[in-house]
Coordinates of C-alpha atoms in Angstrom, one line a residue:
S1134 CA -1.4 -234.3 63.1
I1135 CA 1.7 -234.9 63.0
L1136 CA 2.8 -233.3 59.9
A1137 CA 0.4 -229.7 61.1
D1138 CA 2.1 -230.3 64.4
L1139 CA 5.9 -230.4 63.4
P1140 CA 6.8 -227.0 62.7
R1141 CA 4.5 -226.0 65.7
R1142 CA 6.6 -228.1 67.9
F1143 CA 9.7 -227.0 66.2
Q1144 CA 9.6 -223.5 65.9
S1145 CA 12.6 -222.6 67.5
P1146 CA 15.2 -223.0 64.6
E1147 CA 17.6 -223.9 68.0
N1148 CA 15.3 -227.0 68.2
L1149 CA 15.6 -228.4 64.5
T1150 CA 18.2 -231.0 65.5
Q1151 CA 15.2 -232.6 67.8
I1152 CA 13.3 -233.2 64.7
G1153 CA 15.5 -236.7 63.9
P1154 CA 14.6 -238.1 67.2
F1155 CA 11.4 -237.2 67.3
L1156 CA 10.4 -238.7 64.1
A1157 CA 12.0 -241.6 64.9
S1158 CA 10.0 -242.3 68.0
H1159 CA 6.8 -242.3 65.2
G1160 CA 8.9 -244.8 63.2
I1161 CA 10.4 -242.6 60.5
V1162 CA 14.0 -242.3 59.8
F1163 CA 15.3 -238.6 59.3
I1164 CA 18.4 -238.0 57.5
W1165 CA 20.3 -234.8 55.9
E1166 CA 23.3 -233.8 54.2
D1167 CA 24.7 -230.7 52.5
S1168 CA 24.1 -230.7 49.0
F1169 CA 26.1 -232.3 46.3
P1170 CA 27.7 -230.0 43.9
S1171 CA 25.6 -229.8 40.7
M1172 CA 23.1 -232.3 41.8
K1173 CA 19.6 -230.4 41.7
L1174 CA 18.3 -232.6 44.8
D1175 CA 16.0 -231.1 47.9
G1176 CA 14.1 -233.9 49.6
A1177 CA 13.5 -237.8 48.9
V1178 CA 11.3 -240.5 50.7
F1179 CA 11.5 -244.2 50.2
A1180 CA 10.9 -247.5 52.2
L1181 CA 13.4 -249.6 53.4
S1182 CA 12.9 -253.5 52.3
S1183 CA 11.8 -253.8 55.9
G1184 CA 9.1 -251.1 54.9
Q1185 CA 11.0 -248.6 57.7
I1186 CA 10.5 -244.9 56.3
V1187 CA 13.4 -242.9 55.5
V1188 CA 13.0 -239.0 54.6
A1189 CA 16.0 -237.7 53.4
V1190 CA 16.3 -233.7 53.3
S1191 CA 19.2 -232.4 51.1
L1192 CA 20.5 -228.6 52.9
R1193 CA 20.6 -227.3 49.3
Y1194 CA 19.6 -224.1 50.1
A1195 CA 20.0 -222.6 54.2
R1196 CA 17.0 -221.3 53.9
L1197 CA 14.6 -221.8 57.2
D1198 CA 11.9 -221.7 54.5
H1199 CA 13.0 -224.4 52.3
F1200 CA 13.9 -226.6 54.8
W1201 CA 10.4 -227.0 56.4
F1202 CA 8.6 -227.0 53.2
T1203 CA 11.1 -229.8 51.7
L1204 CA 10.4 -231.1 54.7
M1205 CA 7.0 -231.4 55.2
H1206 CA 6.7 -232.4 51.3
E1207 CA 8.2 -235.6 52.0
L1208 CA 6.4 -236.5 55.0
A1209 CA 3.2 -235.3 53.0
H1210 CA 4.6 -238.3 50.7
V1211 CA 4.5 -240.5 53.5
V1212 CA 0.8 -239.6 54.7
L1213 CA -0.4 -239.7 50.9
H1214 CA 1.4 -242.3 49.0
A1215 CA 3.0 -244.5 51.5
D1216 CA 2.1 -247.6 48.4
H1217 CA 4.3 -246.1 46.3
L1218 CA 7.5 -245.6 48.5
D1219 CA 9.4 -249.1 47.7
T1220 CA 10.9 -246.8 44.6
P1221 CA 12.1 -243.7 46.0
I1222 CA 10.6 -239.9 45.2
L1223 CA 13.3 -237.5 44.5
D1224 CA 12.2 -234.2 44.7
D1225 CA 14.1 -231.3 43.0
F1226 CA 12.0 -228.1 43.2
D1227 CA 13.7 -225.7 41.1
V1228 CA 11.7 -227.6 38.5
V1229 CA 7.6 -227.0 38.7
S1230 CA 6.3 -230.7 38.6
E1231 CA 3.0 -231.9 36.7
D1232 CA 3.1 -235.1 38.3
I1233 CA -0.5 -235.3 40.4
I1234 CA 1.4 -236.9 43.5
E1235 CA 3.9 -234.4 43.3
Q1236 CA 1.4 -231.3 42.9
Q1237 CA -0.7 -233.4 46.3
A1238 CA 2.5 -233.5 48.2
D1239 CA 2.7 -229.7 47.4
R1240 CA -0.7 -229.1 48.3
L1241 CA -0.7 -231.4 51.8
A1242 CA 2.6 -229.8 53.1
S1243 CA 1.6 -226.2 52.2
D1244 CA -1.7 -226.9 53.8
S1245 CA 0.2 -228.4 56.8
L1246 CA 2.3 -225.4 57.1
I1247 CA -0.2 -222.6 57.1
P1248 CA -4.0 -224.3 57.0
R1249 CA -5.6 -222.7 53.6
N1250 CA -8.3 -220.6 55.4
E1251 CA -5.6 -218.9 57.4
W1252 CA -3.6 -218.0 54.4
R1253 CA -6.9 -216.7 52.5
S1254 CA -7.2 -214.0 55.5
C1255 CA -3.0 -213.1 56.0
P1256 CA -3.1 -209.8 56.4
A1257 CA 0.3 -209.6 54.5
R1258 CA -0.7 -210.9 51.2
Y1259 CA -2.3 -207.6 50.7
T1260 CA 0.4 -205.7 52.6
N1261 CA 3.4 -207.1 51.8
S1262 CA 4.5 -206.0 55.5
A1263 CA 7.2 -207.7 57.6
D1264 CA 5.7 -206.9 60.9
D1265 CA 2.3 -208.8 59.5
I1266 CA 3.9 -211.8 58.4
V1267 CA 5.7 -211.9 61.8
S1268 CA 2.4 -211.6 63.7
F1269 CA 0.4 -213.7 61.3
A1270 CA 3.1 -216.7 62.2
N1271 CA 3.3 -216.0 65.7
R1272 CA -0.5 -216.4 65.8
L1273 CA -0.2 -219.6 64.0
G1274 CA 3.0 -220.6 66.2
I1275 CA 5.3 -221.3 62.9
P1276 CA 8.3 -219.8 61.7
S1277 CA 7.6 -216.3 60.3
Q1278 CA 10.2 -217.1 57.5
C1279 CA 7.8 -219.9 56.3
V1280 CA 5.2 -217.0 55.5
A1281 CA 7.9 -214.9 54.1
G1282 CA 8.7 -218.0 51.5
R1283 CA 5.0 -218.7 50.2
L1284 CA 5.0 -214.7 49.9
Q1285 CA 7.8 -214.3 48.2
R1286 CA 6.9 -217.7 46.0
E1287 CA 3.6 -216.5 45.2
L1288 CA 4.7 -213.5 44.6
S1289 CA 7.6 -214.4 42.1
R1290 CA 9.7 -211.7 44.1
Y1291 CA 12.8 -213.6 45.9
D1292 CA 13.5 -210.1 46.6
L1293 CA 11.0 -209.4 49.1
F1294 CA 11.7 -209.8 52.8
T1295 CA 15.1 -211.1 52.9
E1296 CA 15.9 -209.6 56.1
I1297 CA 13.3 -212.5 57.5
I1298 CA 14.3 -215.4 55.4
N1299 CA 18.0 -214.9 55.8
K1300 CA 17.5 -214.7 59.8
H1301 CA 18.5 -218.1 60.0
N1302 CA 21.1 -220.1 58.2
V1303 CA 19.7 -224.0 58.1
R1304 CA 23.2 -225.8 57.0
E1305 CA 25.1 -223.8 60.5
I1306 CA 22.1 -225.0 62.6
F1307 CA 22.4 -229.0 61.6
N1308 CA 26.1 -228.8 61.2

């Protein structure tokens, strides 16, 4: 699936700028924008009147894990909720949504980045070891930031793994 393939195809941060042309070849317009001050928006997805799908990512946070989750979440909406896209879906991940559509997109995004069966056996979940994060990510062929970010989120410990999380600045890569 295009969803599961994307983070593996563009694992290297230097290749992120090629995501737009790749998605365009699948009929999806991809845009990114530095976030607007005080606008709480991480991503959006909608269909133009022509039916063309637009996926937008705000570079509100410069973290690679946040970029990947946001992109995968918006693409999950395309896969799961194509019939709802005549009205834009706007996402603010600082707020936990009770909306079933958002929960479905969260689940598919998470599972596409790290399959559930793999996550259950991820050694880093039990060791909190940076080496385990990197080796697990390498085995899956995904950026190690995605593993570290998921651990931070699940543990509500954003002080952990900062050396991995802050290794790349997505704003610098895209701009």
